[in-house]
Coordinates of C-alpha atoms in Angstrom, one line a residue:
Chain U
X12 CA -19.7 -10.6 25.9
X13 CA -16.0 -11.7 25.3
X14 CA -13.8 -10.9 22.0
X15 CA -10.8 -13.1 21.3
X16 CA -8.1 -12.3 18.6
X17 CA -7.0 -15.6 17.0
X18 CA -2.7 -15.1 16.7
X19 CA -3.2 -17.6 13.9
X20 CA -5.2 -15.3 11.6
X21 CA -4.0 -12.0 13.0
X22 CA -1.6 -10.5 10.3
X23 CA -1.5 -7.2 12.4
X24 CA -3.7 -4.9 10.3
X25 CA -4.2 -3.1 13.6
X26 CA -7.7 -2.1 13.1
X27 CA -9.0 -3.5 16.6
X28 CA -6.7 -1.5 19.0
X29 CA -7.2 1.9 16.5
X30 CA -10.7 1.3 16.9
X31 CA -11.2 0.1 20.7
X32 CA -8.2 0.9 22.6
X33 CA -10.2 0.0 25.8
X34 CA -10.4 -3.6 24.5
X35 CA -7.3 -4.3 21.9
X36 CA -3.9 -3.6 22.6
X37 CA -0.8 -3.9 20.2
X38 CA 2.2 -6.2 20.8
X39 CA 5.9 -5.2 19.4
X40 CA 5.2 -6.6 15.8
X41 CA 1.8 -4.7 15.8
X42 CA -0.6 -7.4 16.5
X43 CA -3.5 -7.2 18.3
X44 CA -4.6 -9.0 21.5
X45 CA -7.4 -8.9 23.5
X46 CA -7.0 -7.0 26.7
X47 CA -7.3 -8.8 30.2
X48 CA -9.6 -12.0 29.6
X49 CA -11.6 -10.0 26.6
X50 CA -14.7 -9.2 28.8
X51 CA -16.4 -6.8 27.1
X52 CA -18.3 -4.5 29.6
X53 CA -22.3 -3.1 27.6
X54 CA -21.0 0.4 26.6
X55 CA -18.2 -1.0 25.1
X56 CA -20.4 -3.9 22.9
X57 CA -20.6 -1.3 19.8
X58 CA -17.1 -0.9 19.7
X59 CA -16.4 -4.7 19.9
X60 CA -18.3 -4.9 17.0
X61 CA -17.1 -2.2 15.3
X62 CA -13.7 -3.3 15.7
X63 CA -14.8 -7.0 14.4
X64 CA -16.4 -5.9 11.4
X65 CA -13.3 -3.9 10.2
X66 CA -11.0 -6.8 10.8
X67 CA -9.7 -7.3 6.8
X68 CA -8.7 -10.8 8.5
X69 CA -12.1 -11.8 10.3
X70 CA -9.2 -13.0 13.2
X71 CA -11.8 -11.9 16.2
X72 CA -14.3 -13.7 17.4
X73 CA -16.8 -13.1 19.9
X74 CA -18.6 -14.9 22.7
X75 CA -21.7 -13.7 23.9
X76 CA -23.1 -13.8 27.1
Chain X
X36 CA 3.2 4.5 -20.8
X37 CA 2.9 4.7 -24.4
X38 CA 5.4 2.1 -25.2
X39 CA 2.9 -0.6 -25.6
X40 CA -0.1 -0.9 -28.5
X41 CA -3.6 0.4 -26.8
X42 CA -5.7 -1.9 -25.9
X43 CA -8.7 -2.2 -27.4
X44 CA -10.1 -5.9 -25.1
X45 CA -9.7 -6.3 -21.7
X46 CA -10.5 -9.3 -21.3
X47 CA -8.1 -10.9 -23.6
X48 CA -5.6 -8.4 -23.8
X49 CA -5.5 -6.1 -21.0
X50 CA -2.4 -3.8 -20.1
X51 CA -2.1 -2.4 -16.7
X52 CA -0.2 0.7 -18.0
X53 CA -2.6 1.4 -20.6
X54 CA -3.6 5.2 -20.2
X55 CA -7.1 3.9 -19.8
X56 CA -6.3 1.7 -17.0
X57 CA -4.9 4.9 -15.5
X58 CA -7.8 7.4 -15.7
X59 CA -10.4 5.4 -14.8
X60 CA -9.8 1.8 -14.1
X61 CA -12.8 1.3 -12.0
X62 CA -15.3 0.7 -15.3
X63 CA -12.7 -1.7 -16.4
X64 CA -12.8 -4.3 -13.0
X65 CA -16.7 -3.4 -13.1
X66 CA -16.9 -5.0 -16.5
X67 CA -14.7 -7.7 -16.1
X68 CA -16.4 -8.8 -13.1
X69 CA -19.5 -9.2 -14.9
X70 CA -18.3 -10.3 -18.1
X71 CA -14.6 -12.4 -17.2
X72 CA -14.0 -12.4 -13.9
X73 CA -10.2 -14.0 -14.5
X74 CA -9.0 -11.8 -17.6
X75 CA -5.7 -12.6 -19.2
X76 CA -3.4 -11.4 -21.7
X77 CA -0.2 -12.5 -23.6
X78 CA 1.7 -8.9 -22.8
X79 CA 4.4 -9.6 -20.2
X80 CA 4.8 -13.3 -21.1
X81 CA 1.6 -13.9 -19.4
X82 CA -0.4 -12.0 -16.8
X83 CA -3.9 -13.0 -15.3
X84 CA -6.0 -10.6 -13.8
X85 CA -9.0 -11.6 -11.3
X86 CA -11.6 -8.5 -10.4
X87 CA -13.5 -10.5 -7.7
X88 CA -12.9 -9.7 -3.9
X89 CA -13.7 -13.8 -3.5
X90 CA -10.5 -14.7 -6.3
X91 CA -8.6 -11.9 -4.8
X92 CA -8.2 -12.8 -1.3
X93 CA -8.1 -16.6 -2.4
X94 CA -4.6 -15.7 -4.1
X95 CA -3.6 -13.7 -1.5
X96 CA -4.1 -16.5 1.0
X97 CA -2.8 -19.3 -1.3
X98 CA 1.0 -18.9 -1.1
X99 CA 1.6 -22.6 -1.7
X100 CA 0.7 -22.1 -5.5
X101 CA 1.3 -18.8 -6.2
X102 CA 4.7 -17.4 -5.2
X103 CA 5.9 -14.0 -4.5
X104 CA 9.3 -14.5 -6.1
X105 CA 8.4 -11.2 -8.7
X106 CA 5.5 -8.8 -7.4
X107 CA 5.7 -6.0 -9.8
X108 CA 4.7 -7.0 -13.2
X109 CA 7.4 -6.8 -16.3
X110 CA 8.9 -9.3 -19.0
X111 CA 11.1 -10.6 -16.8
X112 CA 11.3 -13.5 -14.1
X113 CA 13.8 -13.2 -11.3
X114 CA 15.9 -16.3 -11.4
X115 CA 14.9 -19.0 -9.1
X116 CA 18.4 -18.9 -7.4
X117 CA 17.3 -15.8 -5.5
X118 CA 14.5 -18.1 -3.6
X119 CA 14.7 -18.1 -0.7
X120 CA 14.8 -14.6 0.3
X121 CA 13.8 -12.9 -3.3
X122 CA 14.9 -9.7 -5.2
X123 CA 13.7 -7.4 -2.0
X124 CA 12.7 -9.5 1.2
X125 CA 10.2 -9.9 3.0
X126 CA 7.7 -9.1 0.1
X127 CA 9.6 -11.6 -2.4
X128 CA 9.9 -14.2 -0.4
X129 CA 7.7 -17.3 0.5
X130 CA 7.1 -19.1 4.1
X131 CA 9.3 -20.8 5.7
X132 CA 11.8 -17.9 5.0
X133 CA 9.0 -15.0 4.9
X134 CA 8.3 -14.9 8.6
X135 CA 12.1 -14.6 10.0
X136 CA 12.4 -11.6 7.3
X137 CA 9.0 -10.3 8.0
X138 CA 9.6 -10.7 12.0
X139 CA 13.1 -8.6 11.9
X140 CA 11.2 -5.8 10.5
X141 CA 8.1 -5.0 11.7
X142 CA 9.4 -3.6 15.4
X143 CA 10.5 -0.6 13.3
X144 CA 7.1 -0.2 11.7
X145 CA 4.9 -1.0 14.7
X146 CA 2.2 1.6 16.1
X147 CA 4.3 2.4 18.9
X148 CA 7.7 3.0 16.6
X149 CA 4.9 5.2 14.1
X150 CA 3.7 7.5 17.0
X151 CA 7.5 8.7 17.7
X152 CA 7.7 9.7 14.0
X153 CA 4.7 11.9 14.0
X154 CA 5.5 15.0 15.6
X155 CA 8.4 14.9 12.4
X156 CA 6.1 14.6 10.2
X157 CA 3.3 17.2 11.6
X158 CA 6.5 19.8 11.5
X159 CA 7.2 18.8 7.9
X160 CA 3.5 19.7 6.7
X161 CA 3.2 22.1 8.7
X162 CA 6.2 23.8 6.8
X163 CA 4.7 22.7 3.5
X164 CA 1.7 24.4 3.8
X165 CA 3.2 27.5 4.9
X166 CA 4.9 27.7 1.4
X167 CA 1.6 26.6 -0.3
X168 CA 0.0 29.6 1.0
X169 CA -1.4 32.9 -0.9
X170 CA -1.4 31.1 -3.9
X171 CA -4.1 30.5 -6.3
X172 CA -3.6 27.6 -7.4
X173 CA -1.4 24.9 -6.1
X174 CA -0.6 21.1 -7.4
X175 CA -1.2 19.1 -4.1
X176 CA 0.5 16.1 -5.8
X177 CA 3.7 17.3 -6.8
X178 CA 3.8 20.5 -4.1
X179 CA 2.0 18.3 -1.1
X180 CA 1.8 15.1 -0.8
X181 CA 4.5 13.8 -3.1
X182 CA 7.0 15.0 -0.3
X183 CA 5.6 13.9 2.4
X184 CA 6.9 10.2 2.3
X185 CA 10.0 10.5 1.1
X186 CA 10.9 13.0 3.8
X187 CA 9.7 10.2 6.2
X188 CA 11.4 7.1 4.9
X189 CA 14.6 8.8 4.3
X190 CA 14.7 10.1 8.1
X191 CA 13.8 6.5 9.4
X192 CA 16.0 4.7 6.9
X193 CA 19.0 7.0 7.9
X194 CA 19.4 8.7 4.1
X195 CA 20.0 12.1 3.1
X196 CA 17.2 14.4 2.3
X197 CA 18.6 16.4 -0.1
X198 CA 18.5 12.5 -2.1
X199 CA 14.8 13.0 -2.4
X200 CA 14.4 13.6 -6.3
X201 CA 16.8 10.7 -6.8
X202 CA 14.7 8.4 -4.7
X203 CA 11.8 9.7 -7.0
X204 CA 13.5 8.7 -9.9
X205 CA 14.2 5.0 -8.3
X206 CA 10.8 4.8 -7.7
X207 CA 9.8 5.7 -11.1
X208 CA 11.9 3.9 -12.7
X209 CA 10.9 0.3 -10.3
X210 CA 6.9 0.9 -10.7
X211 CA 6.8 3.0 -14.0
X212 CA 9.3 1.8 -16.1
X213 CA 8.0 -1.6 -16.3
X214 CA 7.7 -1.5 -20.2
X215 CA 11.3 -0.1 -21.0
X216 CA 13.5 -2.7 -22.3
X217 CA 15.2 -5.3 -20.4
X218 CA 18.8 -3.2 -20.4
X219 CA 17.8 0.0 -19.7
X220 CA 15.5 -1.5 -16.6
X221 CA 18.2 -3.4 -15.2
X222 CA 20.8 -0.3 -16.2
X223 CA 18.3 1.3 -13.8
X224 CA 18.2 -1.1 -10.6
X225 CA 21.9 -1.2 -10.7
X226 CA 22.2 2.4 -10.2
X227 CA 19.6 1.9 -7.2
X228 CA 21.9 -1.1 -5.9
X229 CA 25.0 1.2 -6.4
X230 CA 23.5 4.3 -5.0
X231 CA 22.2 2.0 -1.5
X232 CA 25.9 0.2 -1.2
X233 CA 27.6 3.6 -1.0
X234 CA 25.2 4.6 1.7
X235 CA 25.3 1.0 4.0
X236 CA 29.0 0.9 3.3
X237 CA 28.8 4.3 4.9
X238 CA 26.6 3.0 7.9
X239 CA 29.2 0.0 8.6
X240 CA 31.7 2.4 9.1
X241 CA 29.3 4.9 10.9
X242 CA 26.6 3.2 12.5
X243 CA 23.9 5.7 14.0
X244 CA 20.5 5.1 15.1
X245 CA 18.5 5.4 11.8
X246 CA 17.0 1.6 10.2
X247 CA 20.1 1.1 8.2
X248 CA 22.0 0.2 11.2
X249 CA 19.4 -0.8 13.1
X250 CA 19.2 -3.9 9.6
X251 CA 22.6 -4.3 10.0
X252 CA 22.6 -5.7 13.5
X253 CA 19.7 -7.5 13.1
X254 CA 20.1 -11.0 13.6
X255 CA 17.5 -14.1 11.7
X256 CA 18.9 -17.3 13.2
X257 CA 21.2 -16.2 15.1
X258 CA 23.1 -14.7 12.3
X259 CA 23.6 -10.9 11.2
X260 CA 21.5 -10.2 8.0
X261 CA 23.9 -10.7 4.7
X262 CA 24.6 -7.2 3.2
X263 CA 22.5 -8.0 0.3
X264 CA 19.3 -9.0 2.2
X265 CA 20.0 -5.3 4.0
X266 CA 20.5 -3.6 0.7
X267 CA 17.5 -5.3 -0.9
X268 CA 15.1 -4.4 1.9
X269 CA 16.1 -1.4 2.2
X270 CA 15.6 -0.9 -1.9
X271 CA 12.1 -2.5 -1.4
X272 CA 11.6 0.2 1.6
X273 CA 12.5 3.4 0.0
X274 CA 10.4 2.0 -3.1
X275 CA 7.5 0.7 -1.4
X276 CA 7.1 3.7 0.7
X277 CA 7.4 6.5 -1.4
X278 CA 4.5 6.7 -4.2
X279 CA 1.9 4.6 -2.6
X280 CA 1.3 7.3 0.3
X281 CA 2.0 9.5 -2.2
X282 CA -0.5 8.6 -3.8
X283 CA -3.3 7.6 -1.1
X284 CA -2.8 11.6 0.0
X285 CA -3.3 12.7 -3.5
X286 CA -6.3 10.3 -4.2
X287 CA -7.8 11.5 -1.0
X288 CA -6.9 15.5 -1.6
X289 CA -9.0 14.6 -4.9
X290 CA -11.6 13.1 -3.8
X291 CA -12.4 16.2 -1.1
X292 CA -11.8 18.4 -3.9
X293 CA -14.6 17.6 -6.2
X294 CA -16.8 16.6 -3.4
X295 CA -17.2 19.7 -1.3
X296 CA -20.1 17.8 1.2
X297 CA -17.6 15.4 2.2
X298 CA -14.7 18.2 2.3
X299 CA -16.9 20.6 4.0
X300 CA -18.4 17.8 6.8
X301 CA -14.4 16.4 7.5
X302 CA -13.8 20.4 8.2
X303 CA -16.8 21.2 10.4
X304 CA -15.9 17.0 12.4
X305 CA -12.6 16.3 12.5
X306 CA -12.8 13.6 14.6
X307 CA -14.8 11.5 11.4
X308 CA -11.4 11.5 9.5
X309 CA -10.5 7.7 10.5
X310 CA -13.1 6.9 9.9
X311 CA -13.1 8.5 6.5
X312 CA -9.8 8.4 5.6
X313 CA -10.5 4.0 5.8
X314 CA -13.0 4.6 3.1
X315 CA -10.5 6.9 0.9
X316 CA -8.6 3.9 1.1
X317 CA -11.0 1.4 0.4
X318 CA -12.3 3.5 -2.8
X319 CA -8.8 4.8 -4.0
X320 CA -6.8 2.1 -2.6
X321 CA -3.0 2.7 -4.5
X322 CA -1.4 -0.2 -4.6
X323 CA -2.0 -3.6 -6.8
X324 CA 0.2 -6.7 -5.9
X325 CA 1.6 -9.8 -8.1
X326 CA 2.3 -13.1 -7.6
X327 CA 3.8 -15.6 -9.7
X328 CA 2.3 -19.4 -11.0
X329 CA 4.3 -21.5 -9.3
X330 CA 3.5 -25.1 -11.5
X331 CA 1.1 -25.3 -14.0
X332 CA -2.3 -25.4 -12.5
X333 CA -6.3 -25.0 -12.8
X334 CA -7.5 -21.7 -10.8
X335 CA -10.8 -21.3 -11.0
X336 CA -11.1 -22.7 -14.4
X337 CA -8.7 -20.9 -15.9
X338 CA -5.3 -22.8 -17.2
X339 CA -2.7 -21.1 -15.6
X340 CA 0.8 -21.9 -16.3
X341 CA 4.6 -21.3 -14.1
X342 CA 6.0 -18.6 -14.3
X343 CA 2.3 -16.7 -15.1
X344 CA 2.1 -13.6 -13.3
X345 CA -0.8 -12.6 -11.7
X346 CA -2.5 -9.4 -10.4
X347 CA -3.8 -8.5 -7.4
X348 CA -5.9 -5.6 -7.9
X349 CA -7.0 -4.7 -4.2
X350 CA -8.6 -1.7 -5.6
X351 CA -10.8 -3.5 -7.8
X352 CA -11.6 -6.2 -4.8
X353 CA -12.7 -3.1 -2.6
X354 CA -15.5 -1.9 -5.3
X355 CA -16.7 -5.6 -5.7
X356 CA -20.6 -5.5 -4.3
X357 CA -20.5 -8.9 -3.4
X358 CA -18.1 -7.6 -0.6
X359 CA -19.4 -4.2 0.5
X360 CA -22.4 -2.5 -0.1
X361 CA -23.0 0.6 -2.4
X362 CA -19.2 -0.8 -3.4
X363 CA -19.0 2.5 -5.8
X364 CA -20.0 5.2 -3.4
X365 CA -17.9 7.0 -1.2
X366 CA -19.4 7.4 2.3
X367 CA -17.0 8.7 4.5
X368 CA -18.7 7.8 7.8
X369 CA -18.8 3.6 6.6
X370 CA -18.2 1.9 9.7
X371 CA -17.8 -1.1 8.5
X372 CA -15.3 -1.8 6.4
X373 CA -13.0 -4.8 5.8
X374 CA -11.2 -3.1 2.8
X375 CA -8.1 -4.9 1.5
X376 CA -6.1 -1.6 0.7
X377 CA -2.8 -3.0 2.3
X378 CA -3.7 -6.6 1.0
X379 CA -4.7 -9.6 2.9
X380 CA -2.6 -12.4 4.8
X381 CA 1.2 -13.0 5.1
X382 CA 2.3 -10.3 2.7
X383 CA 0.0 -7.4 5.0
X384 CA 1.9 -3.8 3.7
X385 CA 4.7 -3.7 7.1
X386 CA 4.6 -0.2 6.9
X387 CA 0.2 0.2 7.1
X388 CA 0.6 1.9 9.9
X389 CA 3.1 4.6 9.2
X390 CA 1.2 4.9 6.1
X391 CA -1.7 5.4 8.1
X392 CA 0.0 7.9 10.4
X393 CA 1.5 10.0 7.5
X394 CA -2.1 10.2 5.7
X395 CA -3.9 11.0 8.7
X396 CA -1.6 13.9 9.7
X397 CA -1.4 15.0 6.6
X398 CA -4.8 15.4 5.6
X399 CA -5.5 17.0 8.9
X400 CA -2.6 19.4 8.4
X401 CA -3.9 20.3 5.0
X402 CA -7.6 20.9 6.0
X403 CA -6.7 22.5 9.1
X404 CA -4.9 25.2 6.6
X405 CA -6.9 24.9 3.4
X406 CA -10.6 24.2 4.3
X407 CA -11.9 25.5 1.2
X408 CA -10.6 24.3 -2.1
X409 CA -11.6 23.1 -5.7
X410 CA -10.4 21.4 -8.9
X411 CA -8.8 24.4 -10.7
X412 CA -9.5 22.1 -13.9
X413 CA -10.2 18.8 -13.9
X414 CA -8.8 17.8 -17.2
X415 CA -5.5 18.8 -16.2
X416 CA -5.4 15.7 -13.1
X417 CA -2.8 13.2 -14.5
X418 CA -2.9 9.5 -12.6
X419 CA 0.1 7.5 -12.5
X420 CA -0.7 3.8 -14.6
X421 CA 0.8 0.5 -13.4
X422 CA 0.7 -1.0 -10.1
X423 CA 0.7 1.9 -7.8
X424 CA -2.4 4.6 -9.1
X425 CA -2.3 8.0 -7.7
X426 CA -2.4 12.0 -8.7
X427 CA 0.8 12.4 -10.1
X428 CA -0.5 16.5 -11.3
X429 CA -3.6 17.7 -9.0
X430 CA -3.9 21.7 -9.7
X431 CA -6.1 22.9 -6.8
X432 CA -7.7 26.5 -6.6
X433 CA -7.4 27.4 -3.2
X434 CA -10.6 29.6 -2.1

């Protein structure tokens, strides 16, 4: 599994990085990126999706496998 | 309040100041979703109001037709010479200009920026706590969480604390006083304008590291900001920071109050309060925006001319049950939750998450120091009206 924040949408709500700070991190204007290439390990999946169903922007997306 | 007739039909003559609006709005948006999902009334030259999360968010989003030239709702319409940057950039302003505004900002409100204000503000409810205690009964509005944010914003703007009922009455004045007469309302911004020269004339001949100065030497283009653009944001800080966490605390403190499960369960697992405190927001979310029509227009069968306004109630968008489940119960472990609390798109609240930081630290500071506590009488709670809803009296017996 793989998340992806899209910098279009993203209007730096900062939900994913409070959320899943293993998987999210914060630039200087408070928007989130993926960390690393977004691979998201199994014990971290619920979080993932934690994180995208409190997005207010729907700006993640995920890519399983 | 009480400067304007009651109203007696929402849907064709609502008032967001009505006292009815302000005890209990949430029948109102329930109704009107049902019955006229895109209310209007003639009050204010023209306001619409939409109650659906779907109309909502579609305004939010569309900032081609409606403009943010005016986001509080009054009789008047700032002039159209103010364009680009508006009466109190970023928030008035409209892309292309927005994002250059916007982008000089929000370093100062960023996560990272918000985590070296928090031991501050721990300290500062800490100490009001300590004063709160051995008393009966206590007004967590007024004696809590009204203070919390204005102690914050005037340490990170760089103004002086002993200014804090003046900045109260500013902020009144901007969200509350929407009905006064024309005069008197602009007799009151100019005393807000004069009041923030003084101080940034003072910071040009004294910069120190405090936001003020910080605006100052900001550049957008390669240029330094113009002294009004740094007066007017800084008005549009000091305003928009004040009541809404003011009131997001108070709502919350409330909420806990009369619902001694969810009090007594964020006592005994404190590590649930994000996780709560999201759906405190999502329930008792403070703040509805406006926008203005910018050209006569059709939205969503309604026939909307310029210079309209139009509310945003993301309040009544978070309780829509098209767009959450149980929308009008509280659960305060809800895990998933897209609430719009601190709106949606461009315009996103640039100070969420110092908002976030001073709520969270202040509701743990509170329960850590009052677990136990009640409506002392629940008649006697007073809501603020308007655009920004909140406990503006919350008497609290503390055992």
């Amino acid at each position: 599994m793989r998340v992806h924040v899209d910098q279009e949408i993203c209007e730096g709500h900062g939900r994913c990085y409070a959320i899943a700070p293993e998987l999210f991190e914060p630039d200087e204007i408070g928007n989130g990126h993926e960390v690393g290439d977004g691979t998201v390990t199994p014990e971290l999946e619920r979080k993932a999706r934690l994180a995208v169903g409190n997005c207010p922007e729907r700006a993640i997306t995920v890519e399983e496998g | 309040m009480g400067l304007h007739e009651p109203v007696e039909d929402w849907a064709s003559d609502f008032d967001h100041t009505d006292d009815a609006w302000a005890a209990d709005p949430f029948p109102i948006w329930n109704e009107l979703r049902q019955t006229c999902p895109v209310a209007h009334s003639d009050r204010y030259r023209g306001v619409w109001l939409p109650t659906r999360h779907e109309d909502i968010s579609a305004i939010a989003y569309d900032t081609e037709r409606f403009t943010s030239r005016s986001v509080v709702v009054s009789e008047f319409r700032p002039p159209h010479e103010m364009a680009p940057a508006g009466v109190a950039p970023p928030i008035s302003s409209d892309p292309p200009f927005h994002k250059g505004a916007r982008r000089v900002l929000l370093p100062a409100f960023s996560p990272q920026a918000v985590d070296r204000l928090e031991p501050s503000t721990r300290a500062y409810c800490e100490e009001l706590v300590d004063g709160l205690r051995g008393h009966d009964v206590v007004d967590a509005a007024e004696g809590y969480a009204q203070h919390i944010p204005v102690r914050v914003i005037a340490h990170m703007l760089g103004l002086p604390e002993a200014d804090a009922d003046r900045f109260r009455g500013f902020v009144n004045h901007v969200l509350e006083g929407v009905a006064l007469p024309m005069e008197e309302r602009a007799a009151g911004m100019l005393e807000l304008f004069e009041y923030l020269k003084a101080q940034i004339d003072d910071h040009v001949a004294h910069p120190r590291d405090d936001l003020i100065s910080y605006l100052l030497d900001a550049e957008l283009d390669g240029e330094k900001l113009d002294f009004f653009h740094v007066g007017r944001t800084i008005a549009l800080l000091l305003i928009a920071g004040i009541d809404t966490t003011w009131s997001a605390v108070g709502a919350s403190l409330w909420h806990l109050a009369g619902h001694p499960a969810d009090r007594e369960r964020l006592v005994a697992e404190p590590e649930l309060l994000p996780t709560a405190m999201e759906e405190l927001l999502r329930a008792y979310a403070p703040v509805t925006m406006a926008r203005l029509v910018r050209e006569d227009m059709d939205f969503a069968g309604c026939p909307m001319k310029a210079d309209d306004f139009v509310l945003l109630p993301f309040p009544a968008a978070n309780r829509d049950p098209d767009a959450f489940d149980r929308a009008d119960e509280v659960l305060i472990d809800r895990e998933v939750n897209r609430h719009a609390a601190f709106g949606l798109g461009i315009h996103r609240c640039a100070g969420s998450h110092l908002a976030r930081m001073e709520m969270r630290v202040a509701l743990e500071v509170w329960l850590e120091a009052f677990p136990t506590f009640h409506l002392a009488d629940p008649a006697a709670v007073r809501w603020s009206g308007g655009q920004v809803r909140g406990p503006r009296t919350l008497p609290l017996r503390m055992s």
